[in-house]
Short mmCIF file of C-alpha atoms and ligand atoms in Angstrom, two decimals:
data_model
loop_
_atom_site.label_atom_id
_atom_site.label_comp_id
_atom_site.label_asym_id
_atom_site.label_seq_id
_atom_site.Cartn_x
_atom_site.Cartn_y
_atom_site.Cartn_z
CA MET A 220 44.37 32.42 -152.58
CA THR A 221 46.41 29.92 -154.16
CA GLY A 222 46.42 26.55 -154.84
CA PHE A 223 48.83 23.68 -154.58
CA PRO A 224 52.56 25.07 -154.67
CA PHE A 225 54.05 23.05 -157.53
CA ALA A 226 52.21 22.97 -160.63
CA ALA A 227 53.26 21.86 -163.96
CA ALA A 228 54.49 25.01 -164.90
CA ALA A 229 57.10 25.11 -162.09
CA PRO A 230 60.59 25.16 -163.29
CA VAL A 231 61.97 21.74 -163.85
CA GLU A 232 64.68 21.02 -160.84
CA HIS A 233 65.80 17.48 -161.82
CA GLN A 234 67.15 16.97 -165.22
CA ALA A 235 69.60 14.33 -165.21
CA PRO A 236 70.74 12.86 -168.36
CA LEU A 237 69.12 9.55 -169.24
CA PRO A 238 71.65 6.80 -169.12
CA LYS A 239 71.09 3.82 -171.69
CA LEU A 240 71.72 1.41 -169.13
CA ALA A 241 70.99 1.12 -164.96
CA ASP A 242 70.62 -1.25 -162.52
CA VAL A 243 67.17 -0.27 -161.42
CA VAL A 244 64.47 2.29 -162.98
CA VAL A 245 62.07 3.72 -160.32
CA ILE A 246 58.86 5.02 -161.98
CA GLY A 247 57.59 7.69 -159.89
CA GLY A 248 58.86 10.85 -157.77
CA GLY A 249 57.08 10.50 -154.77
CA ILE A 250 58.29 9.46 -151.42
CA ALA A 251 57.89 5.95 -152.18
CA GLY A 252 60.25 6.19 -155.50
CA ILE A 253 62.44 8.72 -153.96
CA CYS A 254 63.17 6.90 -150.77
CA THR A 255 63.35 3.27 -153.00
CA ALA A 256 66.25 5.39 -155.07
CA TRP A 257 68.06 5.99 -151.70
CA GLU A 258 68.00 2.86 -150.34
CA LEU A 259 68.89 1.07 -153.88
CA ALA A 260 72.05 3.61 -154.50
CA GLY A 261 73.07 2.93 -150.99
CA GLN A 262 73.78 -0.70 -152.31
CA GLY A 263 75.97 0.70 -154.84
CA LEU A 264 73.46 0.42 -157.72
CA LYS A 265 72.87 2.76 -160.61
CA VAL A 266 69.44 4.09 -160.30
CA VAL A 267 67.39 6.27 -162.45
CA VAL A 268 64.21 7.92 -161.20
CA CYS A 269 61.72 8.95 -163.85
CA GLU A 270 58.93 11.55 -162.99
CA LYS A 271 56.55 12.38 -165.46
CA GLY A 272 56.00 15.96 -163.94
CA ARG A 273 57.37 17.23 -160.66
CA VAL A 274 59.26 15.48 -157.73
CA ALA A 275 56.62 15.44 -155.04
CA ALA A 276 53.74 17.18 -157.05
CA GLU A 277 51.29 14.77 -156.37
CA GLN A 278 50.27 12.75 -153.25
CA SER A 279 53.53 13.12 -151.54
CA GLY A 280 53.50 16.87 -151.34
CA ARG A 281 49.84 17.34 -151.11
CA ASN A 282 48.95 15.44 -147.94
CA TRP A 283 48.40 16.41 -144.45
CA GLY A 284 51.85 15.78 -142.99
CA TRP A 285 51.11 13.35 -140.32
CA VAL A 286 53.91 10.64 -139.54
CA ARG A 287 51.77 8.11 -137.49
CA ALA A 288 51.90 4.76 -136.08
CA GLN A 289 48.07 5.20 -134.61
CA GLY A 290 45.19 4.10 -136.00
CA ARG A 291 47.21 1.90 -138.78
CA ASP A 292 46.36 -1.55 -139.99
CA PRO A 293 48.30 -4.06 -137.64
CA ALA A 294 50.45 -4.91 -140.70
CA GLU A 295 51.74 -1.23 -141.27
CA ILE A 296 52.62 -0.75 -137.56
CA PRO A 297 56.05 -2.59 -137.85
CA LEU A 298 56.50 -0.09 -141.06
CA ALA A 299 55.78 2.89 -139.14
CA LEU A 300 57.89 2.38 -136.21
CA GLU A 301 60.76 1.72 -138.34
CA ALA A 302 59.85 4.87 -140.40
CA ARG A 303 60.24 6.94 -137.34
CA ARG A 304 63.74 6.11 -137.31
CA HIS A 305 64.36 6.75 -140.92
CA TRP A 306 62.61 10.05 -140.22
CA ALA A 307 64.74 10.99 -137.60
CA ARG A 308 67.87 10.04 -139.57
CA TRP A 309 66.56 12.75 -142.42
CA SER A 310 66.00 15.12 -140.25
CA GLU A 311 69.69 14.92 -138.84
CA ARG A 312 70.85 14.60 -142.14
CA LEU A 313 68.86 17.55 -143.66
CA GLY A 314 68.02 19.68 -140.58
CA PRO A 315 65.16 21.07 -139.30
CA GLY A 316 63.57 22.34 -142.88
CA LEU A 317 62.21 18.96 -143.21
CA GLY A 318 59.74 19.93 -139.98
CA PHE A 319 59.97 16.42 -138.53
CA ARG A 320 58.96 16.42 -134.97
CA THR A 321 57.44 14.32 -132.45
CA VAL A 322 54.38 16.28 -131.19
CA GLY A 323 51.65 13.62 -131.14
CA VAL A 324 48.53 12.40 -132.87
CA SER A 325 45.21 12.42 -131.40
CA TYR A 326 41.93 11.42 -132.75
CA LEU A 327 39.09 13.23 -130.70
CA ALA A 328 35.78 11.56 -129.47
CA ARG A 329 32.62 13.52 -128.93
CA THR A 330 30.59 10.33 -128.23
CA GLU A 331 30.72 7.25 -126.32
CA ALA A 332 30.41 5.25 -129.32
CA GLU A 333 33.50 6.90 -131.14
CA LEU A 334 35.58 6.53 -128.17
CA ALA A 335 34.82 2.53 -128.02
CA GLY A 336 35.84 2.44 -131.72
CA TYR A 337 39.16 3.94 -130.92
CA GLU A 338 39.46 1.70 -127.72
CA ALA A 339 39.04 -1.00 -130.01
CA TRP A 340 42.41 -0.45 -131.59
CA LEU A 341 44.62 -0.20 -128.26
CA GLN A 342 44.98 -3.84 -128.73
CA HIS A 343 47.13 -3.29 -131.78
CA ALA A 344 48.88 -0.66 -129.80
CA ARG A 345 49.90 -2.96 -127.02
CA ALA A 346 50.73 -5.67 -129.24
CA HIS A 347 53.51 -3.46 -130.60
CA ASP A 348 54.32 -1.54 -127.30
CA LEU A 349 53.36 1.67 -128.54
CA ASP A 350 52.40 4.41 -126.23
CA THR A 351 48.79 4.88 -127.41
CA ARG A 352 46.11 5.65 -124.97
CA LEU A 353 42.69 7.05 -124.12
CA LEU A 354 42.56 10.09 -122.91
CA SER A 355 40.07 11.60 -120.29
CA GLN A 356 37.90 14.91 -120.91
CA ALA A 357 40.26 16.85 -118.67
CA GLU A 358 43.42 15.14 -120.04
CA VAL A 359 42.04 16.32 -123.72
CA ALA A 360 41.19 19.81 -122.25
CA ARG A 361 44.87 20.03 -120.89
CA LEU A 362 46.65 18.85 -124.51
CA ILE A 363 44.50 21.24 -126.51
CA PRO A 364 43.41 24.16 -124.47
CA GLY A 365 40.47 26.22 -125.49
CA GLY A 366 38.93 23.33 -127.28
CA PRO A 367 35.38 22.64 -127.03
CA GLU A 368 33.92 20.69 -124.02
CA HIS A 369 32.07 18.06 -126.58
CA TRP A 370 35.52 16.28 -126.89
CA ILE A 371 34.84 13.65 -124.35
CA GLY A 372 38.23 11.88 -124.93
CA ALA A 373 40.62 10.93 -127.53
CA LEU A 374 43.17 8.11 -128.78
CA HIS A 375 46.48 9.64 -128.37
CA THR A 376 49.92 8.48 -129.22
CA ALA A 377 52.42 11.21 -127.85
CA SER A 378 55.31 9.34 -129.86
CA ASP A 379 53.69 10.01 -133.42
CA CYS A 380 55.10 12.73 -135.56
CA ARG A 381 54.72 15.57 -138.22
CA ALA A 382 56.61 16.62 -140.94
CA GLU A 383 56.29 19.28 -143.83
CA PRO A 384 55.52 17.33 -147.20
CA TRP A 385 55.83 19.87 -149.85
CA VAL A 386 59.33 20.87 -148.03
CA ALA A 387 60.78 17.64 -146.75
CA VAL A 388 59.96 15.27 -150.00
CA PRO A 389 62.15 17.83 -152.37
CA MET A 390 64.95 18.02 -149.70
CA ILE A 391 65.16 14.46 -149.52
CA ALA A 392 64.92 14.09 -153.32
CA ARG A 393 67.92 16.60 -153.58
CA ALA A 394 70.23 14.63 -151.17
CA VAL A 395 69.33 11.47 -153.19
CA ALA A 396 70.39 13.37 -156.28
CA GLN A 397 73.70 14.39 -154.82
CA ALA A 398 74.03 10.54 -153.62
CA GLY A 399 74.29 9.89 -157.54
CA VAL A 400 70.91 8.80 -158.52
CA ALA A 401 69.57 9.91 -162.14
CA ILE A 402 66.26 12.07 -161.18
CA ARG A 403 64.85 12.99 -164.52
CA GLU A 404 61.53 15.18 -164.06
CA ASN A 405 58.95 15.76 -167.25
CA CYS A 406 60.10 12.17 -168.28
CA ALA A 407 57.21 9.84 -168.57
CA VAL A 408 57.80 6.05 -168.40
CA ARG A 409 55.29 4.91 -171.66
CA ALA A 410 55.78 1.29 -171.06
CA LEU A 411 57.84 -1.43 -169.55
CA ASP A 412 60.28 -3.19 -172.12
CA ILE A 413 59.69 -6.79 -172.03
CA GLN A 414 61.45 -9.75 -173.52
CA GLY A 415 60.72 -13.31 -173.22
CA GLY A 416 58.14 -12.46 -170.47
CA GLN A 417 60.97 -10.95 -168.30
CA VAL A 418 61.10 -6.78 -167.92
CA ILE A 419 64.63 -5.68 -169.47
CA GLY A 420 63.71 -2.04 -169.05
CA VAL A 421 61.38 0.95 -169.74
CA ILE A 422 60.55 3.03 -172.67
CA THR A 423 60.20 6.83 -171.76
CA GLU A 424 59.43 9.88 -174.15
CA SER A 425 63.25 10.64 -173.98
CA GLY A 426 64.26 7.01 -174.98
CA ARG A 427 64.94 3.40 -173.55
CA ILE A 428 66.80 2.56 -170.73
CA ARG A 429 67.65 -1.09 -170.30
CA ALA A 430 67.71 -2.36 -166.47
CA ASP A 431 67.58 -5.64 -164.48
CA ALA A 432 64.60 -4.10 -162.47
CA VAL A 433 61.81 -1.48 -162.50
CA VAL A 434 60.12 -0.61 -159.31
CA LEU A 435 56.47 1.08 -160.08
CA ALA A 436 55.88 3.52 -157.35
CA ALA A 437 53.48 5.36 -159.86
CA GLY A 438 50.59 6.42 -157.14
CA ALA A 439 47.54 7.16 -158.59
CA TRP A 440 48.36 6.03 -161.87
CA SER A 441 49.66 2.63 -161.40
CA SER A 442 46.86 0.67 -162.29
CA LEU A 443 46.60 2.26 -165.72
CA PHE A 444 50.33 1.66 -166.01
CA LEU A 445 49.83 -1.72 -165.25
CA ARG A 446 46.61 -2.71 -167.27
CA ALA A 447 48.19 -1.86 -170.70
CA HIS A 448 50.47 -4.81 -169.62
CA GLY A 449 47.86 -7.01 -169.09
CA LEU A 450 48.20 -7.00 -165.28
CA ALA A 451 45.51 -6.07 -162.88
CA LEU A 452 45.10 -3.84 -159.99
CA PRO A 453 42.16 -2.99 -158.16
CA GLN A 454 43.01 0.73 -157.61
CA LEU A 455 40.42 3.71 -157.29
CA SER A 456 41.71 7.12 -156.63
CA VAL A 457 39.48 9.43 -154.64
CA LEU A 458 39.72 13.27 -153.99
CA SER A 459 40.86 14.72 -151.00
CA SER A 460 40.78 18.42 -150.21
CA VAL A 461 43.28 20.35 -148.07
CA GLY A 462 43.90 23.75 -146.77
CA ALA A 463 46.64 25.68 -145.34
CA THR A 464 45.90 28.79 -143.14
CA GLY A 465 48.53 31.62 -142.39
CA PRO A 466 50.20 31.66 -139.14
CA MET A 467 47.67 31.14 -136.06
CA PRO A 468 48.15 30.89 -132.43
CA SER A 469 49.25 27.52 -131.43
CA VAL A 470 46.24 25.53 -130.06
CA PHE A 471 48.16 22.07 -130.51
CA GLU A 472 51.60 21.60 -131.86
CA GLY A 473 50.72 17.94 -133.15
CA ALA A 474 47.94 16.46 -135.46
CA ALA A 475 44.27 16.04 -134.24
CA ALA A 476 41.22 14.93 -135.75
CA ASP A 477 37.49 14.93 -134.71
CA ARG A 478 34.47 13.76 -137.09
CA ASP A 479 34.31 17.27 -138.67
CA PHE A 480 37.99 18.61 -139.35
CA ALA A 481 41.71 17.66 -139.00
CA LEU A 482 44.22 19.88 -138.35
CA ARG A 483 48.00 19.59 -138.12
CA ARG A 484 50.33 22.31 -137.17
CA ARG A 485 52.64 23.32 -139.51
CA ALA A 486 56.73 24.70 -139.05
CA ASP A 487 55.69 28.13 -140.44
CA GLY A 488 53.16 28.50 -137.57
CA GLY A 489 49.88 28.01 -139.65
CA TYR A 490 47.59 24.98 -139.78
CA THR A 491 46.84 22.57 -142.54
CA LEU A 492 43.25 21.75 -142.37
CA ALA A 493 40.79 19.32 -143.80
CA ALA A 494 37.56 17.89 -143.44
CA ALA A 495 38.49 14.87 -141.48
CA SER A 496 37.02 12.00 -143.36
CA SER A 497 35.24 13.50 -146.63
CA HIS A 498 36.30 12.44 -149.90
CA VAL A 499 34.85 12.25 -153.58
CA MET A 500 34.99 9.33 -155.75
CA SER A 501 34.41 9.73 -159.37
CA VAL A 502 32.97 6.68 -161.49
CA GLY A 503 35.02 5.82 -164.30
CA PRO A 504 35.87 2.17 -166.11
CA ASP A 505 37.99 0.88 -163.35
CA ALA A 506 35.41 1.79 -160.55
CA LEU A 507 32.68 -0.28 -162.57
CA ARG A 508 35.23 -2.99 -163.11
CA GLN A 509 35.43 -3.76 -159.54
CA PRO A 510 32.58 -2.86 -157.77
CA ARG A 511 32.67 -5.88 -155.59
CA ALA A 512 36.20 -5.71 -154.42
CA PHE A 513 35.26 -1.90 -152.82
CA TRP A 514 32.17 -2.85 -151.68
CA PRO A 515 33.09 -3.65 -148.04
CA LEU A 516 35.24 -0.36 -148.12
CA LEU A 517 32.26 1.72 -149.45
CA ARG A 518 29.78 0.06 -146.92
CA GLN A 519 32.02 0.90 -144.08
CA ASP A 520 32.75 4.46 -145.45
CA TRP A 521 29.31 5.32 -147.24
CA ARG A 522 28.98 8.63 -145.18
CA ALA A 523 32.19 10.01 -146.03
CA THR A 524 32.26 9.23 -149.61
CA ARG A 525 30.28 11.24 -152.60
CA LEU A 526 30.16 9.82 -156.17
CA ARG A 527 30.84 11.87 -159.05
CA PRO A 528 29.49 10.29 -162.44
CA ALA A 529 33.07 11.09 -164.40
CA ALA A 530 36.57 12.20 -163.42
CA PRO A 531 37.81 15.40 -165.12
CA ARG A 532 39.34 14.76 -168.54
CA GLY A 533 43.03 13.06 -168.50
CA PHE A 534 42.50 11.93 -164.85
CA PRO A 535 43.94 8.29 -164.70
CA ASP A 536 40.20 6.87 -164.43
CA ALA A 537 38.52 9.54 -166.51
CA TRP A 538 36.42 7.67 -169.67
CA THR A 539 38.21 9.40 -172.11
CA THR A 540 41.69 8.43 -170.89
CA PRO A 541 43.10 5.92 -173.35
CA ARG A 542 43.68 2.63 -171.93
CA ARG A 543 46.13 1.62 -174.75
CA TRP A 544 48.69 3.48 -176.25
CA SER A 545 51.84 3.09 -178.53
CA PRO A 546 55.12 3.91 -176.53
CA ASP A 547 56.28 5.50 -179.58
CA ARG A 548 53.98 8.55 -178.99
CA PRO A 549 52.73 10.28 -176.17
CA GLY A 550 50.42 8.81 -173.84
CA PRO A 551 48.07 9.60 -170.85
CA PHE A 552 50.92 10.29 -168.54
CA GLU A 553 52.53 13.14 -170.59
CA ALA A 554 48.85 14.33 -170.95
CA MET A 555 48.73 15.15 -167.22
CA ARG A 556 52.08 16.11 -165.66
CA VAL A 557 50.55 16.82 -162.40
CA LEU A 558 47.43 15.77 -161.02
CA ASN A 559 45.84 18.52 -159.69
CA PRO A 560 42.53 18.24 -158.99
CA THR A 561 40.08 21.26 -157.75
CA ALA A 562 39.54 21.00 -154.17
CA ASP A 563 36.10 20.53 -152.85
CA ASN A 564 35.45 24.01 -151.34
CA ALA A 565 32.25 23.05 -149.48
CA ALA A 566 34.22 20.34 -147.61
CA LEU A 567 37.33 22.85 -146.75
CA ASP A 568 34.41 25.49 -145.81
CA SER A 569 32.83 22.93 -143.48
CA ALA A 570 36.24 22.57 -141.79
CA CYS A 571 36.86 25.90 -141.44
CA ASP A 572 33.43 26.30 -139.87
CA ALA A 573 34.08 23.20 -137.36
CA PHE A 574 37.48 24.90 -136.44
CA ALA A 575 35.84 28.00 -135.84
CA ALA A 576 33.09 26.46 -133.80
CA ALA A 577 35.93 24.51 -131.95
CA PHE A 578 38.02 27.52 -131.27
CA PRO A 579 35.83 30.61 -131.15
CA ALA A 580 38.79 32.87 -129.71
CA LEU A 581 40.60 32.44 -132.89
CA GLY A 582 38.36 33.15 -135.28
CA ARG A 583 37.29 31.73 -138.52
CA PRO A 584 40.45 30.49 -140.21
CA VAL A 585 41.24 32.03 -143.31
CA LEU A 586 42.69 29.50 -145.94
CA ARG A 587 45.30 31.24 -148.13
CA ALA A 588 45.50 28.28 -150.19
CA ARG A 589 43.45 25.31 -151.13
CA TRP A 590 44.13 22.01 -153.16
CA GLY A 591 43.03 18.50 -153.81
CA GLY A 592 45.03 15.21 -154.06
CA MET A 593 44.12 11.94 -155.23
CA ILE A 594 44.38 9.37 -153.09
CA ASP A 595 45.64 5.68 -154.54
CA THR A 596 43.27 3.44 -152.66
CA LEU A 597 43.04 -0.26 -152.74
CA PRO A 598 40.08 -2.33 -151.56
CA ASP A 599 41.63 -3.38 -148.09
CA VAL A 600 43.17 -0.02 -147.59
CA VAL A 601 46.82 -1.25 -147.28
CA PRO A 602 49.39 -1.19 -150.43
CA VAL A 603 50.89 -3.65 -152.36
CA LEU A 604 54.72 -4.36 -151.66
CA ASP A 605 55.71 -7.15 -153.73
CA ARG A 606 57.47 -8.35 -156.82
CA VAL A 607 55.06 -9.29 -159.62
CA ALA A 608 55.01 -13.17 -160.29
CA ALA A 609 53.68 -12.77 -163.76
CA LEU A 610 56.51 -10.44 -164.91
CA PRO A 611 59.86 -10.71 -163.41
CA GLY A 612 61.87 -7.77 -162.93
CA LEU A 613 59.05 -5.81 -162.11
CA VAL A 614 58.46 -4.78 -158.37
CA LEU A 615 55.38 -2.90 -157.10
CA GLY A 616 55.27 -0.19 -154.48
CA THR A 617 51.72 1.41 -154.70
CA GLY A 618 48.27 1.70 -153.32
CA LEU A 619 49.23 3.32 -150.24
CA SER A 620 45.89 4.30 -149.73
CA GLY A 621 46.00 7.54 -147.84
CA HIS A 622 48.79 7.02 -145.19
CA GLY A 623 51.99 6.40 -147.41
CA PHE A 624 53.51 9.58 -146.28
CA GLY A 625 54.55 8.73 -142.90
CA ILE A 626 55.58 5.05 -143.81
CA GLY A 627 57.12 6.42 -147.22
CA PRO A 628 60.91 5.67 -145.94
CA THR A 629 60.32 2.47 -144.90
CA VAL A 630 58.18 1.55 -148.13
CA GLY A 631 61.46 2.62 -150.18
CA ARG A 632 63.75 0.34 -147.92
CA VAL A 633 61.41 -2.61 -148.41
CA LEU A 634 61.05 -2.22 -152.19
CA ALA A 635 65.00 -1.99 -152.36
CA ALA A 636 65.15 -5.18 -150.42
CA LEU A 637 62.63 -6.69 -152.66
CA VAL A 638 64.81 -5.69 -155.89
CA ALA A 639 67.67 -7.11 -154.41
CA ASN A 640 66.35 -10.18 -153.45
CA ASP A 641 67.24 -9.64 -149.77
CA ASP A 642 64.94 -10.02 -146.50
CA PRO A 643 62.61 -7.16 -146.39
CA GLY A 644 62.46 -7.49 -142.63
CA HIS A 645 58.56 -7.38 -142.03
CA ASP A 646 55.95 -9.79 -142.85
CA LEU A 647 54.80 -8.78 -145.98
CA THR A 648 51.88 -11.32 -146.56
CA ARG A 649 48.88 -8.63 -146.24
CA PHE A 650 50.72 -6.47 -148.92
CA ARG A 651 51.32 -9.24 -151.43
CA HIS A 652 50.18 -8.51 -155.14
CA ALA A 653 48.16 -12.03 -155.33
CA ARG A 654 45.67 -11.19 -152.68
CA PHE A 655 43.69 -9.78 -155.68
CA SER A 656 43.33 -12.72 -157.72
CA ASP A 657 43.81 -15.66 -155.40
CA GLY A 658 40.49 -15.89 -153.85
CA SER A 659 41.46 -13.88 -150.95
CA ARG A 660 38.49 -12.39 -148.90
CA LEU A 661 39.93 -8.37 -149.09
CA THR A 662 39.03 -6.95 -145.31
CA PRO A 663 39.85 -3.13 -145.05
CA GLY A 664 41.88 -2.78 -141.95
CA PRO A 665 41.10 -0.42 -138.82
CA ALA A 666 42.59 2.52 -140.91
CA LEU A 667 41.40 5.02 -138.48
C1 LIG B 916 45.26 15.00 -149.61
C2 LIG B 916 45.96 13.91 -148.89
C3 LIG B 916 46.24 13.65 -147.28
C4 LIG B 916 47.03 12.57 -147.22
N1 LIG B 916 47.30 12.75 -145.83
C5 LIG B 916 48.57 12.22 -145.24
C6 LIG B 916 49.05 12.10 -143.90
O1 LIG B 916 48.71 12.81 -143.39
N2 LIG B 916 49.75 11.28 -143.59
C7 LIG B 916 49.98 9.78 -144.53
O2 LIG B 916 51.10 9.51 -144.08
N3 LIG B 916 49.89 9.81 -145.58
C8 LIG B 916 49.11 10.74 -146.18
N4 LIG B 916 48.48 10.89 -147.37
C9 LIG B 916 49.02 9.81 -148.45
C10 LIG B 916 50.32 9.88 -149.17
O3 LIG B 916 50.50 11.19 -149.38
C11 LIG B 916 50.61 8.95 -149.95
O4 LIG B 916 50.18 7.46 -149.63
C12 LIG B 916 52.09 8.89 -150.50
O5 LIG B 916 52.76 10.34 -150.60
C13 LIG B 916 51.97 8.18 -151.49
O6 LIG B 916 53.37 8.06 -152.37
P1 LIG B 916 53.67 7.54 -153.56
O7 LIG B 916 55.32 8.05 -153.88
O8 LIG B 916 53.05 6.13 -153.46
O9 LIG B 916 52.62 8.61 -154.90
P2 LIG B 916 53.00 10.02 -155.23
O10 LIG B 916 53.32 10.98 -154.28
O11 LIG B 916 51.66 10.14 -155.86
O12 LIG B 916 53.81 9.61 -156.27
C14 LIG B 916 53.75 8.93 -157.58
C15 LIG B 916 54.45 9.77 -158.81
O13 LIG B 916 54.60 8.81 -159.75
C16 LIG B 916 54.63 9.75 -160.92
N5 LIG B 916 53.97 8.87 -161.99
C17 LIG B 916 52.97 8.01 -162.71
N6 LIG B 916 53.09 7.42 -163.42
C18 LIG B 916 54.14 7.78 -164.18
C19 LIG B 916 54.75 7.64 -165.42
N7 LIG B 916 54.23 6.28 -166.10
N8 LIG B 916 55.94 7.85 -165.58
C20 LIG B 916 56.77 9.00 -164.72
N9 LIG B 916 56.34 9.09 -163.25
C21 LIG B 916 55.02 8.74 -163.37
C22 LIG B 916 53.52 10.97 -160.59
O14 LIG B 916 53.80 12.17 -161.43
C23 LIG B 916 53.95 11.24 -159.25
O15 LIG B 916 54.63 12.13 -158.71
C24 LIG B 916 47.55 11.88 -147.71
C25 LIG B 916 47.50 12.14 -149.51
C26 LIG B 916 46.44 12.79 -149.81
C27 LIG B 916 45.84 13.07 -151.18
#
């Protein structure tokens, strides 16, 4: 049994020399940061990506690999539709290794109530001309042969896709480096360099970089980073666990979930499995600071959320993680190069049981790897994609709340447009930073 493929001990692949001067510094080598750098380089800008650990070693490599429009918050659907085009272009450019395929996504229902919940989302599909539809029991049986009879229907989007996270994001990063972006791993940004209320660059563990703009795409670390500069972002990290089987016969080439488990066929013939909606939230200072902001989400999701009294040492919201540090010395980002939480084995075992019960002919799946990922969640389960009004020069792209892999390439394009003061091409009102401070009511979207 192994854990996630990229540990902090893995060899460093990107070690570009740090320039003293750049147009833009991107903090974070996940899909959001890497795709932002690609778009900025396409504008002819000199770009540096600073990654404290390894490219794609946190959420962007650890996720399920669903590239979907189905079930999203209505404001995210246009981003998801644009993302399909970016993914298709990346696939043409980099080849089949990316694992990008249009194979469909299905949410399987066991009860009329579940089906009715899915049906309610169809209005959003219609508004965006999506091919999402409700499948009958017979259609589900044809789509997923050998599945149980208790799947009485499904929400299905045939045009949704999949890709291979821990292969695709590093491949894209290599292309971005070849395009001239300086990517540097093991390079934590300790602080923003601020002069006269304006961001003028960053202070990294390897020295300062002056830059006209900085993009913070630091995933689960964003809130900790911002708070040290007096900026609030109500972000919590929740643990979600994933397992990978070895090659198995195909039951469905796409991605599907019912209430007990989620599966996604991988390019190597195995499945990525998870307990569909089970996660663990550790209580820490951030969680206590903003219980009211997260209350609607917790109420909606209480069955699926297990609370723990403390996050492991060194995690962004652990009790002992420093909230202030000097940029002259190593801080919390260097102390945890790769956030590599222990998987919730009970949740994964129950996902395996549910898979085995659904497909008895295949036997109980054997997980050859198990890992956890910390999802950077905001109270309304949609990201912040915005300039920071209080700190000119800083752009935020974070809080992708468990569904940023699929839309990552669009997030990059949008963040690059925000840096350049161009039209982002989408209505970003729902993603504005000020919603957490201007008295707006925070309403979780459907996020099915
Ligand atoms: C288990 C799991 C399943 C998921 N399934 C899906 C799915 O099927 N489909 C989907 O669309 N989404 C899914 N997601 C969500 C998706 O993976 C994330 O939304 C997305 O990867 C976020 O990308 P990111 O670049 O914003 O953050 P990350 O990938 O977390 O990258 C942030 C990076 O910033 C670096 N960093 C942080 N602070 C600093 C600093 N100070 N200096 C330098 N570097 C720093 C970190 O080391 C990290 O590499 C899933 C997530 C998880 C965990």
